[in-house]
PDB file of N, CA and C in Angstrom:
ATOM      1  N   MET A   1     -37.651  22.210  19.763  1.00 46.00           N
ATOM      2  CA  MET A   1     -37.110  23.545  19.489  1.00 46.00           C
ATOM      3  C   MET A   1     -35.453  22.878  18.713  1.00 46.00           C
ATOM      4  N   SER A   2     -34.906  24.012  18.189  1.00 47.00           N
ATOM      5  CA  SER A   2     -33.736  23.534  17.581  1.00 47.00           C
ATOM      6  C   SER A   2     -32.597  25.004  17.554  1.00 47.00           C
ATOM      7  N   GLY A   3     -31.723  25.130  17.494  1.00 53.00           N
ATOM      8  CA  GLY A   3     -30.858  25.878  17.341  1.00 53.00           C
ATOM      9  C   GLY A   3     -29.509  25.633  17.006  1.00 53.00           C
ATOM     10  N   TRP A   4     -28.638  26.471  16.473  1.00 47.00           N
ATOM     11  CA  TRP A   4     -27.284  26.450  15.662  1.00 47.00           C
ATOM     12  C   TRP A   4     -26.369  26.280  17.087  1.00 47.00           C
ATOM     13  N   ALA A   5     -25.540  25.160  17.058  1.00 54.00           N
ATOM     14  CA  ALA A   5     -24.722  24.736  17.932  1.00 54.00           C
ATOM     15  C   ALA A   5     -23.085  25.415  17.340  1.00 54.00           C
ATOM     16  N   PRO A   6     -21.829  25.358  18.305  1.00 58.00           N
ATOM     17  CA  PRO A   6     -20.864  25.976  18.080  1.00 58.00           C
ATOM     18  C   PRO A   6     -20.747  24.647  16.861  1.00 58.00           C
ATOM     19  N   GLY A   7     -19.767  25.675  15.922  1.00 61.00           N
ATOM     20  CA  GLY A   7     -18.855  24.520  14.526  1.00 61.00           C
ATOM     21  C   GLY A   7     -19.876  23.971  13.658  1.00 61.00           C
ATOM     22  N   GLY A   8     -21.230  24.827  13.811  1.00 62.00           N
ATOM     23  CA  GLY A   8     -22.121  24.574  12.445  1.00 62.00           C
ATOM     24  C   GLY A   8     -22.991  23.614  12.730  1.00 62.00           C
ATOM     25  N   ALA A   9     -23.050  22.845  13.367  1.00 68.00           N
ATOM     26  CA  ALA A   9     -24.182  21.682  13.841  1.00 68.00           C
ATOM     27  C   ALA A   9     -25.385  22.361  14.179  1.00 68.00           C
ATOM     28  N   LEU A  10     -26.267  21.503  13.775  1.00 83.00           N
ATOM     29  CA  LEU A  10     -27.973  22.005  14.460  1.00 83.00           C
ATOM     30  C   LEU A  10     -28.467  21.451  15.612  1.00 83.00           C
ATOM     31  N   ALA A  11     -28.528  21.686  16.384  1.00 86.00           N
ATOM     32  CA  ALA A  11     -28.846  20.879  17.677  1.00 86.00           C
ATOM     33  C   ALA A  11     -30.442  21.294  18.042  1.00 86.00           C
ATOM     34  N   SER A  12     -30.778  20.046  18.144  1.00 89.00           N
ATOM     35  CA  SER A  12     -32.308  19.742  18.315  1.00 89.00           C
ATOM     36  C   SER A  12     -32.575  18.996  19.286  1.00 89.00           C
ATOM     37  N   ASN A  13     -33.742  18.969  19.991  1.00 92.00           N
ATOM     38  CA  ASN A  13     -34.425  18.382  21.402  1.00 92.00           C
ATOM     39  C   ASN A  13     -35.327  17.186  20.533  1.00 92.00           C
ATOM     40  N   VAL A  14     -35.150  15.977  20.918  1.00 92.00           N
ATOM     41  CA  VAL A  14     -35.505  14.974  20.344  1.00 92.00           C
ATOM     42  C   VAL A  14     -35.968  14.141  21.609  1.00 92.00           C
ATOM     43  N   GLU A  15     -37.164  13.167  21.774  1.00 95.00           N
ATOM     44  CA  GLU A  15     -37.122  11.912  22.553  1.00 95.00           C
ATOM     45  C   GLU A  15     -36.757  10.670  22.238  1.00 95.00           C
ATOM     46  N   VAL A  16     -35.898  10.166  22.754  1.00 95.00           N
ATOM     47  CA  VAL A  16     -35.144   9.123  22.728  1.00 95.00           C
ATOM     48  C   VAL A  16     -35.665   7.799  23.395  1.00 95.00           C
ATOM     49  N   THR A  17     -35.732   6.424  23.055  1.00 96.00           N
ATOM     50  CA  THR A  17     -36.255   5.095  23.240  1.00 96.00           C
ATOM     51  C   THR A  17     -34.919   4.418  22.958  1.00 96.00           C
ATOM     52  N   ALA A  18     -34.919   3.063  23.805  1.00 96.00           N
ATOM     53  CA  ALA A  18     -33.850   2.003  23.295  1.00 96.00           C
ATOM     54  C   ALA A  18     -33.780   1.831  22.122  1.00 96.00           C
ATOM     55  N   THR A  19     -35.014   2.013  21.288  1.00 95.00           N
ATOM     56  CA  THR A  19     -34.679   1.589  19.675  1.00 95.00           C
ATOM     57  C   THR A  19     -34.146   2.811  18.729  1.00 95.00           C
ATOM     58  N   THR A  20     -33.957   4.091  19.540  1.00 95.00           N
ATOM     59  CA  THR A  20     -33.985   5.573  18.806  1.00 95.00           C
ATOM     60  C   THR A  20     -32.701   6.044  19.381  1.00 95.00           C
ATOM     61  N   VAL A  21     -32.309   5.667  20.629  1.00 96.00           N
ATOM     62  CA  VAL A  21     -31.160   6.322  20.957  1.00 96.00           C
ATOM     63  C   VAL A  21     -29.640   6.093  19.937  1.00 96.00           C
ATOM     64  N   GLN A  22     -29.073   7.422  19.661  1.00 95.00           N
ATOM     65  CA  GLN A  22     -27.643   6.915  18.956  1.00 95.00           C
ATOM     66  C   GLN A  22     -26.509   7.273  19.710  1.00 95.00           C
ATOM     67  N   ARG A  23     -25.324   7.062  19.253  1.00 95.00           N
ATOM     68  CA  ARG A  23     -24.273   7.430  19.664  1.00 95.00           C
ATOM     69  C   ARG A  23     -24.262   8.869  19.442  1.00 95.00           C
ATOM     70  N   GLY A  24     -23.579   9.922  20.132  1.00 94.00           N
ATOM     71  CA  GLY A  24     -23.408  11.143  20.474  1.00 94.00           C
ATOM     72  C   GLY A  24     -24.825  12.036  21.088  1.00 94.00           C
ATOM     73  N   ASP A  25     -25.589  11.541  21.227  1.00 95.00           N
ATOM     74  CA  ASP A  25     -26.847  11.753  21.928  1.00 95.00           C
ATOM     75  C   ASP A  25     -26.592  12.562  23.451  1.00 95.00           C
ATOM     76  N   VAL A  26     -27.107  13.860  23.777  1.00 96.00           N
ATOM     77  CA  VAL A  26     -26.471  14.189  25.310  1.00 96.00           C
ATOM     78  C   VAL A  26     -28.041  14.333  25.926  1.00 96.00           C
ATOM     79  N   ILE A  27     -27.949  13.166  26.970  1.00 95.00           N
ATOM     80  CA  ILE A  27     -29.010  12.994  27.985  1.00 95.00           C
ATOM     81  C   ILE A  27     -28.845  13.925  29.006  1.00 95.00           C
ATOM     82  N   GLN A  28     -29.839  14.403  29.796  1.00 91.00           N
ATOM     83  CA  GLN A  28     -29.512  15.166  30.847  1.00 91.00           C
ATOM     84  C   GLN A  28     -30.218  14.041  32.154  1.00 91.00           C
ATOM     85  N   LEU A  29     -28.821  13.864  32.732  1.00 90.00           N
ATOM     86  CA  LEU A  29     -29.456  12.947  33.971  1.00 90.00           C
ATOM     87  C   LEU A  29     -28.894  13.343  35.486  1.00 90.00           C
ATOM     88  N   GLY A  30     -29.917  13.810  36.363  1.00 89.00           N
ATOM     89  CA  GLY A  30     -29.546  14.447  37.691  1.00 89.00           C
ATOM     90  C   GLY A  30     -29.043  15.814  37.452  1.00 89.00           C
ATOM     91  N   GLY A  31     -29.480  16.626  36.433  1.00 89.00           N
ATOM     92  CA  GLY A  31     -28.385  17.782  36.204  1.00 89.00           C
ATOM     93  C   GLY A  31     -27.429  17.696  35.487  1.00 89.00           C
ATOM     94  N   THR A  32     -26.951  16.598  35.207  1.00 92.00           N
ATOM     95  CA  THR A  32     -25.514  16.662  34.536  1.00 92.00           C
ATOM     96  C   THR A  32     -25.912  16.235  32.927  1.00 92.00           C
ATOM     97  N   ALA A  33     -25.509  16.956  31.957  1.00 94.00           N
ATOM     98  CA  ALA A  33     -25.245  16.499  30.620  1.00 94.00           C
ATOM     99  C   ALA A  33     -24.338  15.219  30.430  1.00 94.00           C
ATOM    100  N   CYS A  34     -25.001  14.172  29.752  1.00 95.00           N
ATOM    101  CA  CYS A  34     -24.180  12.722  29.790  1.00 95.00           C
ATOM    102  C   CYS A  34     -24.045  12.781  28.319  1.00 95.00           C
ATOM    103  N   ARG A  35     -22.993  12.409  27.595  1.00 96.00           N
ATOM    104  CA  ARG A  35     -22.884  12.086  26.249  1.00 96.00           C
ATOM    105  C   ARG A  35     -22.876  10.369  25.830  1.00 96.00           C
ATOM    106  N   VAL A  36     -23.568  10.112  25.147  1.00 97.00           N
ATOM    107  CA  VAL A  36     -23.696   8.495  24.653  1.00 97.00           C
ATOM    108  C   VAL A  36     -22.289   8.290  23.884  1.00 97.00           C
ATOM    109  N   SER A  37     -21.276   7.565  24.147  1.00 97.00           N
ATOM    110  CA  SER A  37     -20.320   7.131  23.711  1.00 97.00           C
ATOM    111  C   SER A  37     -20.215   5.728  22.877  1.00 97.00           C
ATOM    112  N   ASP A  38     -21.307   4.931  23.926  1.00 97.00           N
ATOM    113  CA  ASP A  38     -21.726   3.287  23.085  1.00 97.00           C
ATOM    114  C   ASP A  38     -22.670   2.746  23.659  1.00 97.00           C
ATOM    115  N   LEU A  39     -23.412   1.885  23.070  1.00 97.00           N
ATOM    116  CA  LEU A  39     -24.611   1.374  23.121  1.00 97.00           C
ATOM    117  C   LEU A  39     -24.410  -0.287  23.097  1.00 97.00           C
ATOM    118  N   ILE A  40     -25.068  -0.854  23.837  1.00 97.00           N
ATOM    119  CA  ILE A  40     -25.050  -2.294  24.231  1.00 97.00           C
ATOM    120  C   ILE A  40     -26.673  -3.186  23.991  1.00 97.00           C
ATOM    121  N   GLN A  41     -26.621  -3.681  23.281  1.00 97.00           N
ATOM    122  CA  GLN A  41     -28.061  -4.481  23.007  1.00 97.00           C
ATOM    123  C   GLN A  41     -28.314  -5.500  24.013  1.00 97.00           C
ATOM    124  N   LEU A  42     -29.185  -5.414  25.095  1.00 96.00           N
ATOM    125  CA  LEU A  42     -29.850  -6.516  25.928  1.00 96.00           C
ATOM    126  C   LEU A  42     -31.147  -7.218  25.483  1.00 96.00           C
ATOM    127  N   PRO A  43     -31.309  -8.023  26.490  1.00 95.00           N
ATOM    128  CA  PRO A  43     -32.841  -9.058  26.079  1.00 95.00           C
ATOM    129  C   PRO A  43     -33.681  -8.456  25.823  1.00 95.00           C
ATOM    130  N   GLN A  44     -34.624  -8.444  25.142  1.00 94.00           N
ATOM    131  CA  GLN A  44     -36.081  -7.853  25.408  1.00 94.00           C
ATOM    132  C   GLN A  44     -35.909  -6.512  25.100  1.00 94.00           C
ATOM    133  N   GLY A  45     -35.366  -5.967  23.992  1.00 94.00           N
ATOM    134  CA  GLY A  45     -35.319  -4.831  23.489  1.00 94.00           C
ATOM    135  C   GLY A  45     -34.414  -3.411  24.381  1.00 94.00           C
ATOM    136  N   ALA A  46     -34.253  -4.261  25.448  1.00 97.00           N
ATOM    137  CA  ALA A  46     -33.398  -3.042  26.275  1.00 97.00           C
ATOM    138  C   ALA A  46     -31.921  -2.629  25.754  1.00 97.00           C
ATOM    139  N   LYS A  47     -31.630  -1.795  26.270  1.00 97.00           N
ATOM    140  CA  LYS A  47     -30.367  -1.182  25.608  1.00 97.00           C
ATOM    141  C   LYS A  47     -29.470  -0.655  27.076  1.00 97.00           C
ATOM    142  N   GLN A  48     -28.133  -0.866  26.983  1.00 98.00           N
ATOM    143  CA  GLN A  48     -26.973  -0.362  28.442  1.00 98.00           C
ATOM    144  C   GLN A  48     -26.138   0.805  27.651  1.00 98.00           C
ATOM    145  N   LEU A  49     -26.494   1.933  27.952  1.00 97.00           N
ATOM    146  CA  LEU A  49     -25.656   3.410  27.450  1.00 97.00           C
ATOM    147  C   LEU A  49     -24.479   3.756  28.182  1.00 97.00           C
ATOM    148  N   LEU A  50     -23.344   3.510  27.321  1.00 98.00           N
ATOM    149  CA  LEU A  50     -22.382   3.806  27.874  1.00 98.00           C
ATOM    150  C   LEU A  50     -21.687   5.631  27.603  1.00 98.00           C
ATOM    151  N   PHE A  51     -21.531   6.375  28.755  1.00 97.00           N
ATOM    152  CA  PHE A  51     -21.440   7.750  28.588  1.00 97.00           C
ATOM    153  C   PHE A  51     -20.031   7.921  28.563  1.00 97.00           C
ATOM    154  N   GLU A  52     -19.773   9.116  28.047  1.00 96.00           N
ATOM    155  CA  GLU A  52     -17.997   9.331  27.869  1.00 96.00           C
ATOM    156  C   GLU A  52     -17.430   9.532  29.160  1.00 96.00           C
ATOM    157  N   SER A  53     -18.029   9.579  30.390  1.00 94.00           N
ATOM    158  CA  SER A  53     -17.842   9.857  31.674  1.00 94.00           C
ATOM    159  C   SER A  53     -17.674   8.627  32.544  1.00 94.00           C
ATOM    160  N   GLY A  54     -17.772   7.556  31.505  1.00 96.00           N
ATOM    161  CA  GLY A  54     -17.457   6.225  31.683  1.00 96.00           C
ATOM    162  C   GLY A  54     -18.644   5.235  32.623  1.00 96.00           C
ATOM    163  N   GLU A  55     -19.960   6.193  33.121  1.00 95.00           N
ATOM    164  CA  GLU A  55     -21.039   5.709  33.833  1.00 95.00           C
ATOM    165  C   GLU A  55     -22.016   4.846  32.618  1.00 95.00           C
ATOM    166  N   LEU A  56     -22.749   3.987  33.261  1.00 96.00           N
ATOM    167  CA  LEU A  56     -23.522   3.129  32.643  1.00 96.00           C
ATOM    168  C   LEU A  56     -24.996   3.676  32.952  1.00 96.00           C
ATOM    169  N   LEU A  57     -25.956   3.232  32.155  1.00 96.00           N
ATOM    170  CA  LEU A  57     -27.505   3.417  32.094  1.00 96.00           C
ATOM    171  C   LEU A  57     -28.158   2.459  31.233  1.00 96.00           C
ATOM    172  N   THR A  58     -28.822   1.673  31.798  1.00 97.00           N
ATOM    173  CA  THR A  58     -29.868   0.764  31.260  1.00 97.00           C
ATOM    174  C   THR A  58     -30.906   1.020  31.535  1.00 97.00           C
ATOM    175  N   ILE A  59     -31.556   1.205  29.960  1.00 97.00           N
ATOM    176  CA  ILE A  59     -32.911   1.958  29.597  1.00 97.00           C
ATOM    177  C   ILE A  59     -33.724   0.554  29.026  1.00 97.00           C
ATOM    178  N   HIS A  60     -34.928   0.124  29.599  1.00 95.00           N
ATOM    179  CA  HIS A  60     -35.823  -0.521  29.292  1.00 95.00           C
ATOM    180  C   HIS A  60     -36.688  -0.294  27.863  1.00 95.00           C
ATOM    181  N   ALA A  61     -37.236  -1.423  27.233  1.00 91.00           N
ATOM    182  CA  ALA A  61     -37.335  -0.945  26.027  1.00 91.00           C
ATOM    183  C   ALA A  61     -38.517   0.221  25.554  1.00 91.00           C
ATOM    184  N   ARG A  62     -39.392   0.214  26.713  1.00 93.00           N
ATOM    185  CA  ARG A  62     -40.459   1.679  26.739  1.00 93.00           C
ATOM    186  C   ARG A  62     -39.952   2.908  27.589  1.00 93.00           C
ATOM    187  N   THR A  63     -38.590   2.906  28.063  1.00 95.00           N
ATOM    188  CA  THR A  63     -38.136   4.120  28.644  1.00 95.00           C
ATOM    189  C   THR A  63     -37.942   5.131  27.684  1.00 95.00           C
ATOM    190  N   ARG A  64     -38.716   6.230  27.880  1.00 96.00           N
ATOM    191  CA  ARG A  64     -38.512   7.478  27.134  1.00 96.00           C
ATOM    192  C   ARG A  64     -37.951   8.699  27.861  1.00 96.00           C
ATOM    193  N   LEU A  65     -36.900   9.300  26.917  1.00 95.00           N
ATOM    194  CA  LEU A  65     -35.897  10.538  27.976  1.00 95.00           C
ATOM    195  C   LEU A  65     -35.758  11.344  26.660  1.00 95.00           C
ATOM    196  N   ALA A  66     -35.421  12.788  27.295  1.00 94.00           N
ATOM    197  CA  ALA A  66     -35.442  13.682  26.589  1.00 94.00           C
ATOM    198  C   ALA A  66     -33.830  13.720  26.156  1.00 94.00           C
ATOM    199  N   ALA A  67     -33.434  14.095  24.953  1.00 94.00           N
ATOM    200  CA  ALA A  67     -32.110  14.281  24.535  1.00 94.00           C
ATOM    201  C   ALA A  67     -32.069  15.600  23.483  1.00 94.00           C
ATOM    202  N   VAL A  68     -30.902  15.765  23.724  1.00 93.00           N
ATOM    203  CA  VAL A  68     -30.157  16.818  22.207  1.00 93.00           C
ATOM    204  C   VAL A  68     -29.232  15.749  21.591  1.00 93.00           C
ATOM    205  N   ARG A  69     -30.030  16.367  20.421  1.00 92.00           N
ATOM    206  CA  ARG A  69     -28.751  15.693  19.133  1.00 92.00           C
ATOM    207  C   ARG A  69     -28.667  16.566  18.446  1.00 92.00           C
ATOM    208  N   LEU A  70     -27.012  16.077  18.253  1.00 85.00           N
ATOM    209  CA  LEU A  70     -26.567  17.463  16.971  1.00 85.00           C
ATOM    210  C   LEU A  70     -26.177  16.705  15.565  1.00 85.00           C
ATOM    211  N   GLN A  71     -26.908  17.797  14.208  1.00 78.00           N
ATOM    212  CA  GLN A  71     -26.707  17.272  13.270  1.00 78.00           C
ATOM    213  C   GLN A  71     -25.255  18.102  12.342  1.00 78.00           C
ATOM    214  N   ARG A  72     -24.713  17.580  11.790  1.00 66.00           N
ATOM    215  CA  ARG A  72     -23.585  18.179  11.150  1.00 66.00           C
ATOM    216  C   ARG A  72     -24.066  18.953  10.192  1.00 66.00           C
ATOM    217  N   ARG A  73     -23.660  20.061   9.507  1.00 60.00           N
ATOM    218  CA  ARG A  73     -24.296  21.150   8.391  1.00 60.00           C
ATOM    219  C   ARG A  73     -23.428  19.964   7.349  1.00 60.00           C
ATOM    220  N   ARG A  74     -24.430  19.951   5.915  1.00 59.00           N
ATOM    221  CA  ARG A  74     -23.832  19.586   5.063  1.00 59.00           C
ATOM    222  C   ARG A  74     -23.610  20.596   4.093  1.00 59.00           C
TER     223      ARG A  74
END
């Protein structure tokens, strides 16, 4: 599913893994939307996600999460 977000960006639901997660992705955790501000590569394909709120989440190489990704209009 995709739709227009404020500011002319296109919002789309995507499934992310440690390989495909990007800065700016919004992941819903425990009912709270968390935007990824930084990524740290860990051994064996895992990644540590730093959210704008300061919280950290470590995901395994095979972890799959639903996220919203905003794409700017060109």
